[in-house]
PDB file of C-alpha atoms in Angstrom:
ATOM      1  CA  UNK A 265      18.129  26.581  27.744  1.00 40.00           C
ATOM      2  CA  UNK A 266      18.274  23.295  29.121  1.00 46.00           C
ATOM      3  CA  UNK A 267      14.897  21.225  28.332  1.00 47.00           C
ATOM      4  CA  UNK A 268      14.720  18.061  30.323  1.00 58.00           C
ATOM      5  CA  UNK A 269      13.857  14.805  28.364  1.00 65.00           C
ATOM      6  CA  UNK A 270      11.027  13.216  30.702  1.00 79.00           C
ATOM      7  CA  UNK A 271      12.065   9.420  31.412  1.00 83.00           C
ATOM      8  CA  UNK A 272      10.358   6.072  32.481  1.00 88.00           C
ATOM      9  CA  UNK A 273      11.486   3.105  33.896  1.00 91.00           C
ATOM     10  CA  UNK A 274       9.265  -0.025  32.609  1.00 93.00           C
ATOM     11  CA  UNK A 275       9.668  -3.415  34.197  1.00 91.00           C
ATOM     12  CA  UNK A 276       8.754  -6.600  31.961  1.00 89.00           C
ATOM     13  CA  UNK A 277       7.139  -9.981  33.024  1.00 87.00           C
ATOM     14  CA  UNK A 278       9.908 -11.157  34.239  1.00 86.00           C
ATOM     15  CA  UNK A 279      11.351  -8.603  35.963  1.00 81.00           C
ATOM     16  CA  UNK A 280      13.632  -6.915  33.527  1.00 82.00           C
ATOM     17  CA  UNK A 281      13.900  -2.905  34.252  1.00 89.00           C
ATOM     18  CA  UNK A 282      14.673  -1.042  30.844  1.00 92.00           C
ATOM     19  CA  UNK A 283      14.609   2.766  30.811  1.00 93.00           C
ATOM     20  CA  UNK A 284      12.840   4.254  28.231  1.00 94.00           C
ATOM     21  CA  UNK A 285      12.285   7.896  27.047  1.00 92.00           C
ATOM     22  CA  UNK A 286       8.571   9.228  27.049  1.00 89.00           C
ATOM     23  CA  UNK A 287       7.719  10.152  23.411  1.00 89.00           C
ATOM     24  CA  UNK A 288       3.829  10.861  24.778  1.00 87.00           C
ATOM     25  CA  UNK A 289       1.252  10.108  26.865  1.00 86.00           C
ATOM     26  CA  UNK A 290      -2.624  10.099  26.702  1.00 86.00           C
ATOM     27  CA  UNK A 291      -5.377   9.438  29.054  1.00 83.00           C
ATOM     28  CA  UNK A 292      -5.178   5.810  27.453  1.00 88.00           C
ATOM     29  CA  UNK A 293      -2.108   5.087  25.478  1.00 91.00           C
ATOM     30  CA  UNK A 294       1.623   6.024  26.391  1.00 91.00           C
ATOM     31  CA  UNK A 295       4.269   5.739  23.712  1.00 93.00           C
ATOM     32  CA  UNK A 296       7.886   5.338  24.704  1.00 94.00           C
ATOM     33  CA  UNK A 297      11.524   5.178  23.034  1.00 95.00           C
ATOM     34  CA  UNK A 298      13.847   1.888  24.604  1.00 94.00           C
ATOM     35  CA  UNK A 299      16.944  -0.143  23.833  1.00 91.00           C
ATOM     36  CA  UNK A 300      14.886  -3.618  24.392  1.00 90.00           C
ATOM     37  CA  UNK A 301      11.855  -4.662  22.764  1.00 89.00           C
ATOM     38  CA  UNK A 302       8.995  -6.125  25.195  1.00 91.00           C
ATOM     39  CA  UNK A 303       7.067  -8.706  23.089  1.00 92.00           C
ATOM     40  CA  UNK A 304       3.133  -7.713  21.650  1.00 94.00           C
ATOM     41  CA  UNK A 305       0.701  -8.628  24.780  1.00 95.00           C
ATOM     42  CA  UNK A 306       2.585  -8.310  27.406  1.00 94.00           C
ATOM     43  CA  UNK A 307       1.447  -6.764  31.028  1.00 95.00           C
ATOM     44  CA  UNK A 308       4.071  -4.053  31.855  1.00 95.00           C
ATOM     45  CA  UNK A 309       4.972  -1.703  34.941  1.00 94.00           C
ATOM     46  CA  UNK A 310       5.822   1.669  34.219  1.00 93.00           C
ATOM     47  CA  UNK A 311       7.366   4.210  36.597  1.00 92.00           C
ATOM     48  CA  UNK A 312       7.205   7.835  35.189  1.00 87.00           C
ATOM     49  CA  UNK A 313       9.485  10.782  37.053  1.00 80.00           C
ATOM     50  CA  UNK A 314       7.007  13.045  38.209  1.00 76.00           C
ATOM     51  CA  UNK A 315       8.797  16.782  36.770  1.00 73.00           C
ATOM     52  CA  UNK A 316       9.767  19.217  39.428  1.00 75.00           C
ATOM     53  CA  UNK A 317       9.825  16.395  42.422  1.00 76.00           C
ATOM     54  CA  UNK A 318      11.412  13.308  43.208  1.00 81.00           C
ATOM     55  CA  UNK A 319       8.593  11.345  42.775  1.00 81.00           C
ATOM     56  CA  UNK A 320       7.826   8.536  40.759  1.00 84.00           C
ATOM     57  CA  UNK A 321       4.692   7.256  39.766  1.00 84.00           C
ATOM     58  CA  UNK A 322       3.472   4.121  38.566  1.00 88.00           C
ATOM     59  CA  UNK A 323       0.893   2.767  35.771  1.00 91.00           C
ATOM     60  CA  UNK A 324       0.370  -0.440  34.248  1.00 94.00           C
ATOM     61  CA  UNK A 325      -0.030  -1.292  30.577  1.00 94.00           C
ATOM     62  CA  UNK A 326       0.109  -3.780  27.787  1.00 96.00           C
ATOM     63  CA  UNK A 327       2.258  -3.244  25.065  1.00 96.00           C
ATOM     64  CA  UNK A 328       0.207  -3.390  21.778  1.00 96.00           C
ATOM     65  CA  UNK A 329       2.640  -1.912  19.058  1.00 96.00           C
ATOM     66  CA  UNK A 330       6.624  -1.822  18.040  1.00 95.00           C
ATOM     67  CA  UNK A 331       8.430  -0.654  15.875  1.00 94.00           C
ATOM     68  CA  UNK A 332      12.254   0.047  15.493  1.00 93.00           C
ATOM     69  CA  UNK A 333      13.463   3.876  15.312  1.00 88.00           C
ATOM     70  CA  UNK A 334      17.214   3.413  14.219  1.00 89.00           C
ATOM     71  CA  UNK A 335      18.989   0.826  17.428  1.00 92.00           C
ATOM     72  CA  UNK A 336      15.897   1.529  19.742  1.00 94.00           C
ATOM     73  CA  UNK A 337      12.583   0.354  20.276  1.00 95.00           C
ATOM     74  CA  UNK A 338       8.831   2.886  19.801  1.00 96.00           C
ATOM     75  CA  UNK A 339       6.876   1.129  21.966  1.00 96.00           C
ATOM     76  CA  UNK A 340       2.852   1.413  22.163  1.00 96.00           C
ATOM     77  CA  UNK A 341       1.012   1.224  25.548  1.00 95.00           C
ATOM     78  CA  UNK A 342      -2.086   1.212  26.358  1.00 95.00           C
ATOM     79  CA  UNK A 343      -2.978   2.148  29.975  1.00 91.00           C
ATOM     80  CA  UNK A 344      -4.665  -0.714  32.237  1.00 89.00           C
ATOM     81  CA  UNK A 345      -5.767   2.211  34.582  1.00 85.00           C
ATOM     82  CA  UNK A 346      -6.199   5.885  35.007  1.00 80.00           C
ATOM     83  CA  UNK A 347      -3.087   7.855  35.023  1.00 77.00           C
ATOM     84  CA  UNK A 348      -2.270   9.081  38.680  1.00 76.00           C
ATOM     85  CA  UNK A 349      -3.485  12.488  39.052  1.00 75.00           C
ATOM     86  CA  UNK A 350       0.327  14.010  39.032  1.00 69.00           C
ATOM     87  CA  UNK A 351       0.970  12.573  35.363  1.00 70.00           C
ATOM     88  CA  UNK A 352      -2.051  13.827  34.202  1.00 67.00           C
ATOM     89  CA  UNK A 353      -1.774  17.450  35.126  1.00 66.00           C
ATOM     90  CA  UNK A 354       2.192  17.146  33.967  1.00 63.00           C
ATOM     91  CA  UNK A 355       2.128  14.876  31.074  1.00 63.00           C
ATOM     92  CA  UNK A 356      -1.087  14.959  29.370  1.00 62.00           C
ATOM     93  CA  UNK A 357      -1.276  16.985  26.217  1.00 61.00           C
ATOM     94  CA  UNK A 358      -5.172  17.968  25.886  1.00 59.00           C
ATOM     95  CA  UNK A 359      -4.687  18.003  22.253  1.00 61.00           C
ATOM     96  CA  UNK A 360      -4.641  14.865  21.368  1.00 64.00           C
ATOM     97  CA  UNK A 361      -6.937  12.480  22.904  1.00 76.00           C
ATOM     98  CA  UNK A 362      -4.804   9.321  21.720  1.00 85.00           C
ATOM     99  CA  UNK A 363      -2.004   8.280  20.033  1.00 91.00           C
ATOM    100  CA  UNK A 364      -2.005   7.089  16.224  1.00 93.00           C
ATOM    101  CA  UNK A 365      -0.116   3.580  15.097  1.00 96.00           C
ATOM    102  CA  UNK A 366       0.790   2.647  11.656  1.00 96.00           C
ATOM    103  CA  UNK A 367      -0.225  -0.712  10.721  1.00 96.00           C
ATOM    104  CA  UNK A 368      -1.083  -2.341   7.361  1.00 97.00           C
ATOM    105  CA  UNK A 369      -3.971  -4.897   8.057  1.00 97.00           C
ATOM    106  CA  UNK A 370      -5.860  -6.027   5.032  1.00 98.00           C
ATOM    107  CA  UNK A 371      -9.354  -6.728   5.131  1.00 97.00           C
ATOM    108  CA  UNK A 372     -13.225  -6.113   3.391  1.00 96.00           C
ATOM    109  CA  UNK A 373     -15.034  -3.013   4.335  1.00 95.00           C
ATOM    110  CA  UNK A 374     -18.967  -3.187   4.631  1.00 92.00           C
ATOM    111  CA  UNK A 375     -21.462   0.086   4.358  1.00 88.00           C
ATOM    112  CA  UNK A 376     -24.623  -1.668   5.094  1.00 74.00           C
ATOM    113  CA  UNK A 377     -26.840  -4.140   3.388  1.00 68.00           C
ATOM    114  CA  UNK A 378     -27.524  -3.064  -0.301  1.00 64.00           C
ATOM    115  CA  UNK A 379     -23.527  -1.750  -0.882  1.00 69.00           C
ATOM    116  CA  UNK A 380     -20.814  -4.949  -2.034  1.00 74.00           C
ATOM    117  CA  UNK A 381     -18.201  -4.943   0.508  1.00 87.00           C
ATOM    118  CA  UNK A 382     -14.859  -3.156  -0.960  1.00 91.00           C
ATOM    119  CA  UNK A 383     -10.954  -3.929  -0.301  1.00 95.00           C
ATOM    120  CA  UNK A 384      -9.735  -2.336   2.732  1.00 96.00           C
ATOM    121  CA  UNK A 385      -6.567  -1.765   4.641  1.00 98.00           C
ATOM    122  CA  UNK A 386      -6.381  -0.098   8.301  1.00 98.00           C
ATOM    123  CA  UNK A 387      -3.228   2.152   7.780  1.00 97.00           C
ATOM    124  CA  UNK A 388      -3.120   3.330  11.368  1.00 96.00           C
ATOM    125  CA  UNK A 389      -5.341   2.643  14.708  1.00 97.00           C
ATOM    126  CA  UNK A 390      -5.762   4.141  18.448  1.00 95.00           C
ATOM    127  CA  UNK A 391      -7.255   3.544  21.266  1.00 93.00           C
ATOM    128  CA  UNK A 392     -11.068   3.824  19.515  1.00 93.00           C
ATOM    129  CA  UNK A 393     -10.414   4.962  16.000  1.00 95.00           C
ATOM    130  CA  UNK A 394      -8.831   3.817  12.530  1.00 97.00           C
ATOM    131  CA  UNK A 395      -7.766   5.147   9.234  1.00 97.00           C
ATOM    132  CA  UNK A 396      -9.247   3.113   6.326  1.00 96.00           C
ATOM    133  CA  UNK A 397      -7.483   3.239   2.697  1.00 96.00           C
ATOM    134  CA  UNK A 398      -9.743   1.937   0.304  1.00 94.00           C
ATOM    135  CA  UNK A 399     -11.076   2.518  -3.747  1.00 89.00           C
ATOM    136  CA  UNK A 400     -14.693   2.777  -2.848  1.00 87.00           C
ATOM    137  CA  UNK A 401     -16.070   5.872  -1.341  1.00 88.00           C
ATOM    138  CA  UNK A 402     -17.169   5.823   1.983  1.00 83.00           C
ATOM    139  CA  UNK A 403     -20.107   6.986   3.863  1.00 82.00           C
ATOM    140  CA  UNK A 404     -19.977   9.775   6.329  1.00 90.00           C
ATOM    141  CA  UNK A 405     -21.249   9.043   9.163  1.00 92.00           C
ATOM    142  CA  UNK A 406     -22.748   5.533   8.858  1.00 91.00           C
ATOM    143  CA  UNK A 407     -21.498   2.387  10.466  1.00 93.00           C
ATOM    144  CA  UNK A 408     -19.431   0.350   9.024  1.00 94.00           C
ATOM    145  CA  UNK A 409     -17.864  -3.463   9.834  1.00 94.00           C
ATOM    146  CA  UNK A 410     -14.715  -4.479   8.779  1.00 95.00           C
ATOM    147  CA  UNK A 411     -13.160  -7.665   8.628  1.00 96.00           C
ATOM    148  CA  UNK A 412      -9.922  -9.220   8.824  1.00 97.00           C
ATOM    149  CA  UNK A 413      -8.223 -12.418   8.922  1.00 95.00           C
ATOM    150  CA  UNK A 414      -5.785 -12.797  11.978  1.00 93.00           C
ATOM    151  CA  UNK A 415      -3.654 -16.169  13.305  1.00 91.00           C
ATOM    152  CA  UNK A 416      -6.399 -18.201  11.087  1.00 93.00           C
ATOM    153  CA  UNK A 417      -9.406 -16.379  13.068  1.00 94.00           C
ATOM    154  CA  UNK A 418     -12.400 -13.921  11.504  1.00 95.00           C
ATOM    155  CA  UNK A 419     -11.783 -10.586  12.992  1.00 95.00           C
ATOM    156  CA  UNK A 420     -14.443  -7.635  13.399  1.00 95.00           C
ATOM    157  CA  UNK A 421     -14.884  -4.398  14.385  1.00 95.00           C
ATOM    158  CA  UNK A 422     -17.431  -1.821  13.758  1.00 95.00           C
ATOM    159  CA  UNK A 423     -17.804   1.714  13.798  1.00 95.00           C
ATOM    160  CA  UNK A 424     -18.777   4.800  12.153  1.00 95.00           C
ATOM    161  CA  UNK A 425     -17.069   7.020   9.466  1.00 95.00           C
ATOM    162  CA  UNK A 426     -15.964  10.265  11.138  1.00 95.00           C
ATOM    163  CA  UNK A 427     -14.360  12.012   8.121  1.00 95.00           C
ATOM    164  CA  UNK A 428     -13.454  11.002   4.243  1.00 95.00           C
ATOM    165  CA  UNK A 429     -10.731  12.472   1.986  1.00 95.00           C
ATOM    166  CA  UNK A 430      -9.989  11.469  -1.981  1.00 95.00           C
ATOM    167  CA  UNK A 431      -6.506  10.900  -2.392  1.00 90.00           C
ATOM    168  CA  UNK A 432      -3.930   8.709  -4.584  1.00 88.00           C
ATOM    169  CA  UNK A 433      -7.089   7.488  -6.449  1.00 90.00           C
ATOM    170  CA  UNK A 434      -8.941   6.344  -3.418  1.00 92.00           C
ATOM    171  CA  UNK A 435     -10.075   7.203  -0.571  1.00 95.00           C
ATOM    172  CA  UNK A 436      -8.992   7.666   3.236  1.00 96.00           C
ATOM    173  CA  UNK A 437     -11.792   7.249   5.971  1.00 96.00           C
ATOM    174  CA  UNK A 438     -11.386   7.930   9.499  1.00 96.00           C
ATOM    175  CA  UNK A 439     -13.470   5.939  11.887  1.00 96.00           C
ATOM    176  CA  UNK A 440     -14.590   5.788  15.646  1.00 96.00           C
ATOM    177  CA  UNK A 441     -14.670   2.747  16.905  1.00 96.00           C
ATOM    178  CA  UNK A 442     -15.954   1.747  20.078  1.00 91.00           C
ATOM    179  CA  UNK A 443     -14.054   2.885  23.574  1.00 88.00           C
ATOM    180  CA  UNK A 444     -10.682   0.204  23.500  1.00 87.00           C
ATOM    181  CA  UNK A 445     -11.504  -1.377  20.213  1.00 92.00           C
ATOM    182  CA  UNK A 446      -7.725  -0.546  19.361  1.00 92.00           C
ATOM    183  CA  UNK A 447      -7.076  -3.509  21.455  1.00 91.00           C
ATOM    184  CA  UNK A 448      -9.089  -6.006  18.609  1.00 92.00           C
ATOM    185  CA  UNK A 449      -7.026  -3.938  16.090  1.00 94.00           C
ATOM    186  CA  UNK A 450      -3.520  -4.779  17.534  1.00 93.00           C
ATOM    187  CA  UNK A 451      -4.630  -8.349  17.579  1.00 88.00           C
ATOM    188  CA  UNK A 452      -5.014  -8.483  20.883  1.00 84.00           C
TER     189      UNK A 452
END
């Protein structure tokens, strides 16, 4: 049985047209497989094949996240508009609400006024949530802050612990962020 690999076309800033190879898509987020690497910020065009028709449809995005996969590109998008109705219904996998992204950013943790803050590293992000490695316990279902240091500036973001595991000798939180706070997380 034949499966067909669904494809993209995305067109950079300046005009370059690289095809890619859809990995997934979300409401918010699509992630793609490419030969060229668009740089971290930058405004994008993509035109999806819409399956069983000759369609294409379009959607804009930003490219947040890279990283190389053997001699091509994983690309992270995340969506500057709603997905045209024909995507949705074809592409969208109900499942999963957004797509994960490794990262390593290394920053203080903060439960609230009367706990220290703690050590901290974001080991992955989406569109509004993070995982949080860290050797202090967290607290589920309180807000949290965390803070960062990025290109010299104070970052922050704040959310609330969804879930908490032990493991290697610490701990891994989950966290939901506000709606796009993914966007402070990829520094941009």
């Amino acid at each position: 049985m034949d499966v067909a690999i669904p494809t993209a076309t995305v067109t950079t800033e300046n005009h370059a047209g690289i095809p890619a190879v859809i990995m997934a898509i979300t409401a918010v987020d699509l992630r793609l497989c490419m030969d060229a690497k668009p740089e971290i910020g930058e405004l994008v065009s993509i035109d999806l094949e819409v399956p069983d028709s000759d369609e294409v449809a379009s959607v804009k995005g930003i490219v947040h996240w890279t990283d190389m996969r053997g001699k091509n590109h994983e690309v992270g998008l995340f969506t500057q508009q709603p997905l045209p109705n024909i995507l949705a219904k074809n592409y969208i996998d109900m499942r999963r609400q957004t797509e994960r992204y490794r990262c390593r950013i290394h920053g203080q943790i903060s439960w609230g006024e009367n706990v220290l803050d703690a050590a901290a590293v974001i080991s992955n992000y989406s569109h509004s949530g993070i995982s949080i490695r860290c050797d202090a316990p967290g607290f589920v279902d309180e807000p949290f802050s965390f803070r960062w240091m990025h290109r010299g500036t104070t970052r922050t973001i704040t959310g609330s612990a969804l879930w908490q595991i032990e493991q290697d000798g610490g701990y891994l939180i989950g966290g939901q962020l506000g709606k796009g706070d993914g966007f402070l997380v990829a520094g941009l």
